[in-house]
C-alpha positions as YAML, in Angstrom:
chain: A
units: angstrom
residues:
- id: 1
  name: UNK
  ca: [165.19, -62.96, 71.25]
- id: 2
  name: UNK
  ca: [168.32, -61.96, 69.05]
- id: 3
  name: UNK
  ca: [171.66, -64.17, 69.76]
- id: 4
  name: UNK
  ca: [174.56, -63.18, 68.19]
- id: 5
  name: UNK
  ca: [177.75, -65.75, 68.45]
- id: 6
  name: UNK
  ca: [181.23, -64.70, 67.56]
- id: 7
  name: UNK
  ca: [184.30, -67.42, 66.49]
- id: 8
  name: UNK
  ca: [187.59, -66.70, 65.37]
- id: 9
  name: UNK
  ca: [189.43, -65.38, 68.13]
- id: 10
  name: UNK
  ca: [193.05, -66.50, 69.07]
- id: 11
  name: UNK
  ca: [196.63, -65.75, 69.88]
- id: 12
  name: UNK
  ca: [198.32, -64.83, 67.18]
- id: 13
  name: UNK
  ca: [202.03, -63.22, 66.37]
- id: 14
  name: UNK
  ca: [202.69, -59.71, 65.40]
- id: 15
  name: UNK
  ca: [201.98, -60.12, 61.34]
- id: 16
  name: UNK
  ca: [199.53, -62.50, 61.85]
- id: 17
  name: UNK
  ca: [195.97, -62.89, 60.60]
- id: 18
  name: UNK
  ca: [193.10, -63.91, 62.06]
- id: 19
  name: UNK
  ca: [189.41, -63.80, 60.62]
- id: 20
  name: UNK
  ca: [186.36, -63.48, 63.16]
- id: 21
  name: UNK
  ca: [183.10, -64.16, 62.21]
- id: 22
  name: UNK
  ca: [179.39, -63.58, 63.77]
- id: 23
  name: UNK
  ca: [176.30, -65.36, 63.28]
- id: 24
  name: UNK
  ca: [173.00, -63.75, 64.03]
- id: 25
  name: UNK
  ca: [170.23, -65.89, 64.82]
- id: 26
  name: UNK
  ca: [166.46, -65.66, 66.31]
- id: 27
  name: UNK
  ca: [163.37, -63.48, 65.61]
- id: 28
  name: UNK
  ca: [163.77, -60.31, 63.27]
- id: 29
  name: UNK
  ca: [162.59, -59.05, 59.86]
- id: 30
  name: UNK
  ca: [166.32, -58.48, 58.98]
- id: 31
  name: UNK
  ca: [169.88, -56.71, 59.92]
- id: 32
  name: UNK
  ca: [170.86, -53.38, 59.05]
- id: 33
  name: UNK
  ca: [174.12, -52.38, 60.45]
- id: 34
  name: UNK
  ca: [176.58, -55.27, 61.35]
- id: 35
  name: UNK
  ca: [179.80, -54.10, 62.81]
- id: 36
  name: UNK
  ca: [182.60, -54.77, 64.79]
- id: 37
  name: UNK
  ca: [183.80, -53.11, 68.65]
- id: 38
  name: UNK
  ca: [186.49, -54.38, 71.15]
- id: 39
  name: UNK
  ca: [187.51, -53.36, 74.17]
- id: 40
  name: UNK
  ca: [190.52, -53.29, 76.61]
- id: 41
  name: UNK
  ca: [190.99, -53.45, 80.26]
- id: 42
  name: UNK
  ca: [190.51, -49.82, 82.13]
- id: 43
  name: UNK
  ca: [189.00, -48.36, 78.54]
- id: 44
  name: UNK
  ca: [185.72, -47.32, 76.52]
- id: 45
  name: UNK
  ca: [184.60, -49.71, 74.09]
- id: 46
  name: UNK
  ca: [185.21, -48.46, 70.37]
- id: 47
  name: UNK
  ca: [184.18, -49.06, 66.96]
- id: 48
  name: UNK
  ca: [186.47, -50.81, 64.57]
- id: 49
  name: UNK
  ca: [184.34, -51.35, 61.80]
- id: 50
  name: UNK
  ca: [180.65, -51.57, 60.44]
- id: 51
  name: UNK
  ca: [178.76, -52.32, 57.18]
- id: 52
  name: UNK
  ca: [175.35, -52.13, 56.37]
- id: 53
  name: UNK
  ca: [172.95, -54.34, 54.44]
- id: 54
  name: UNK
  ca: [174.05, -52.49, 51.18]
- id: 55
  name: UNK
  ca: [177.31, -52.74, 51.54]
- id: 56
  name: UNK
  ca: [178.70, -49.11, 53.13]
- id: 57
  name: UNK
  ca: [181.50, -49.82, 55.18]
- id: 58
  name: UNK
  ca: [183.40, -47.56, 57.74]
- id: 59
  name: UNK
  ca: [186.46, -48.51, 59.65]
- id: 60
  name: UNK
  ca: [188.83, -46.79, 62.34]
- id: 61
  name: UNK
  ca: [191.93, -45.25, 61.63]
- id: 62
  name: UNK
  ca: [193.59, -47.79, 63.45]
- id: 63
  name: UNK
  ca: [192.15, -50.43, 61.29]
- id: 64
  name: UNK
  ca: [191.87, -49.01, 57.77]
- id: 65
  name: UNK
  ca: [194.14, -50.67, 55.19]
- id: 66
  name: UNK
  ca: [194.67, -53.80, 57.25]
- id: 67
  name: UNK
  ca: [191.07, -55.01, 58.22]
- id: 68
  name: UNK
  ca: [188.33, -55.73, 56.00]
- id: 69
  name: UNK
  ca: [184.91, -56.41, 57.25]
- id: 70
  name: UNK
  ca: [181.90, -58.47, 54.65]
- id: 71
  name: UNK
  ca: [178.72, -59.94, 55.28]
- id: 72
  name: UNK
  ca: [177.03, -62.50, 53.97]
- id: 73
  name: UNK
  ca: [172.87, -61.28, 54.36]
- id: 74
  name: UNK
  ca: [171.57, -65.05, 53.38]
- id: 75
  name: UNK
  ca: [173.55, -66.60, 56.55]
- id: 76
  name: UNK
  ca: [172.89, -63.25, 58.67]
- id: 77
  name: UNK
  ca: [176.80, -63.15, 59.38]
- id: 78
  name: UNK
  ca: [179.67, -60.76, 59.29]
- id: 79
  name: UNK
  ca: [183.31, -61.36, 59.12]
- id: 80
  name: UNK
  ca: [186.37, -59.05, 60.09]
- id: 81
  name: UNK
  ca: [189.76, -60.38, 58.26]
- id: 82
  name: UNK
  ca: [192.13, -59.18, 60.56]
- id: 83
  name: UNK
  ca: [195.56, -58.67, 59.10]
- id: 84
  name: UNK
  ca: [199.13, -57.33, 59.98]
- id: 85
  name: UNK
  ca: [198.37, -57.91, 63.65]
- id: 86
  name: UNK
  ca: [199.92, -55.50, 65.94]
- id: 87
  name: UNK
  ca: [200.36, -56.34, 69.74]
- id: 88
  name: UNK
  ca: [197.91, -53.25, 70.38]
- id: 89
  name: UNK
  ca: [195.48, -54.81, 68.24]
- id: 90
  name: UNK
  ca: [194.80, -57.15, 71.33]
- id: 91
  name: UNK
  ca: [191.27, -56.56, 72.84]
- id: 92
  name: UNK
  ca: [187.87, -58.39, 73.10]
- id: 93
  name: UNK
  ca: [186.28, -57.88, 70.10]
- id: 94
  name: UNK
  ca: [182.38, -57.82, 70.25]
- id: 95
  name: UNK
  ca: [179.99, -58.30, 67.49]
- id: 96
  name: UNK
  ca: [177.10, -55.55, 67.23]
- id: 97
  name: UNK
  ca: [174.13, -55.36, 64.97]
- id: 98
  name: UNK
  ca: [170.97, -53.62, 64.70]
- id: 99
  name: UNK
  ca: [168.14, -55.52, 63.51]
- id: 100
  name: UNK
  ca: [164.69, -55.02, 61.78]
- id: 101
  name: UNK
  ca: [160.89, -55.17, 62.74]
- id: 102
  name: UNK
  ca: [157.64, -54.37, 60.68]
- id: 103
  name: UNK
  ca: [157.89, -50.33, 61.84]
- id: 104
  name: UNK
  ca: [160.79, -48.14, 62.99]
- id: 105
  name: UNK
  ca: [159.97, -48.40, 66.41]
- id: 106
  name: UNK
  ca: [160.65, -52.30, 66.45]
- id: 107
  name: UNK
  ca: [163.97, -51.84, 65.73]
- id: 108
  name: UNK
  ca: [166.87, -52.74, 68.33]
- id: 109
  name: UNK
  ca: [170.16, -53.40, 69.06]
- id: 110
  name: UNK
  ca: [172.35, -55.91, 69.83]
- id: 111
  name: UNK
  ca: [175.80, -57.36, 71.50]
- id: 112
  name: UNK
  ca: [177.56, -60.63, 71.43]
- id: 113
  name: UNK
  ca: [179.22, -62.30, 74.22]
- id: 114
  name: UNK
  ca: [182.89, -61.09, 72.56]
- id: 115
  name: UNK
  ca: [186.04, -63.03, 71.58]
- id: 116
  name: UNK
  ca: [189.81, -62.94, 72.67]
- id: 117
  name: UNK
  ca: [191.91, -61.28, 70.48]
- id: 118
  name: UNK
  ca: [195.79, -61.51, 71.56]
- id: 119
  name: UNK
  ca: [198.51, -60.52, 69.86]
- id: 120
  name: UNK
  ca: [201.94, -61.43, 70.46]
- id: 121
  name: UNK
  ca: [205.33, -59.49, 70.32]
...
């Protein structure tokens, strides 16, 4: 089994920073996409960014120019440096990631428990 375990989360002020991180461990050849979701009460769970083992990144609109998401492949982690906080920033923020087996077919996906992010006005 795959655990992934996000830290970082907070309450923070509007202009704050805040850096998550998540740590992949278990059973798995490797990681391919790492990225970042969150979620509010009453809506869909969306993307905010993700990077692959080469270093591609993509971010939302929402988050381009003040989040930066980096991995580190030898610890199996990713990081998303949240800054210039805005109050509707605030969401639980899940880590996602798809790892690796020997053939396509043993490849999955998966979630982390998520982490609190609250911004302040």
């Amino acid at each position: 089994q795959v655990r992934l375990v996000e830290s970082g989360g907070g309450i923070v002020q509007t202009g704050g920073s805040l850096r998550l991180s998540c740590a992949a461990s278990g059973s798995f050849f490797g990681i391919d996409t790492m990225g970042w979701y969150r979620q509010t009460p009453g809506q869909q769970r969306e993307l905010v960014a993700a990077a692959t083992r080469s270093g591609t990144t993509n971010y939302a609109d929402s988050a381009k120019g003040r989040f930066t998401i980096s991995r580190d492949n030898a610890k199996n982690t990713v990081y998303l440096d949240m800054n210039s906080l805005k109050p509707e920033d605030t969401a639980v923020y899940y880590c996602n990631a798809d790892t690796l087996g020997p053939f396509l077919r043993d490849a999955k996906n998966y979630w982390g428990q998520g982490t609190q992010v609250t911004v302040s006005s």
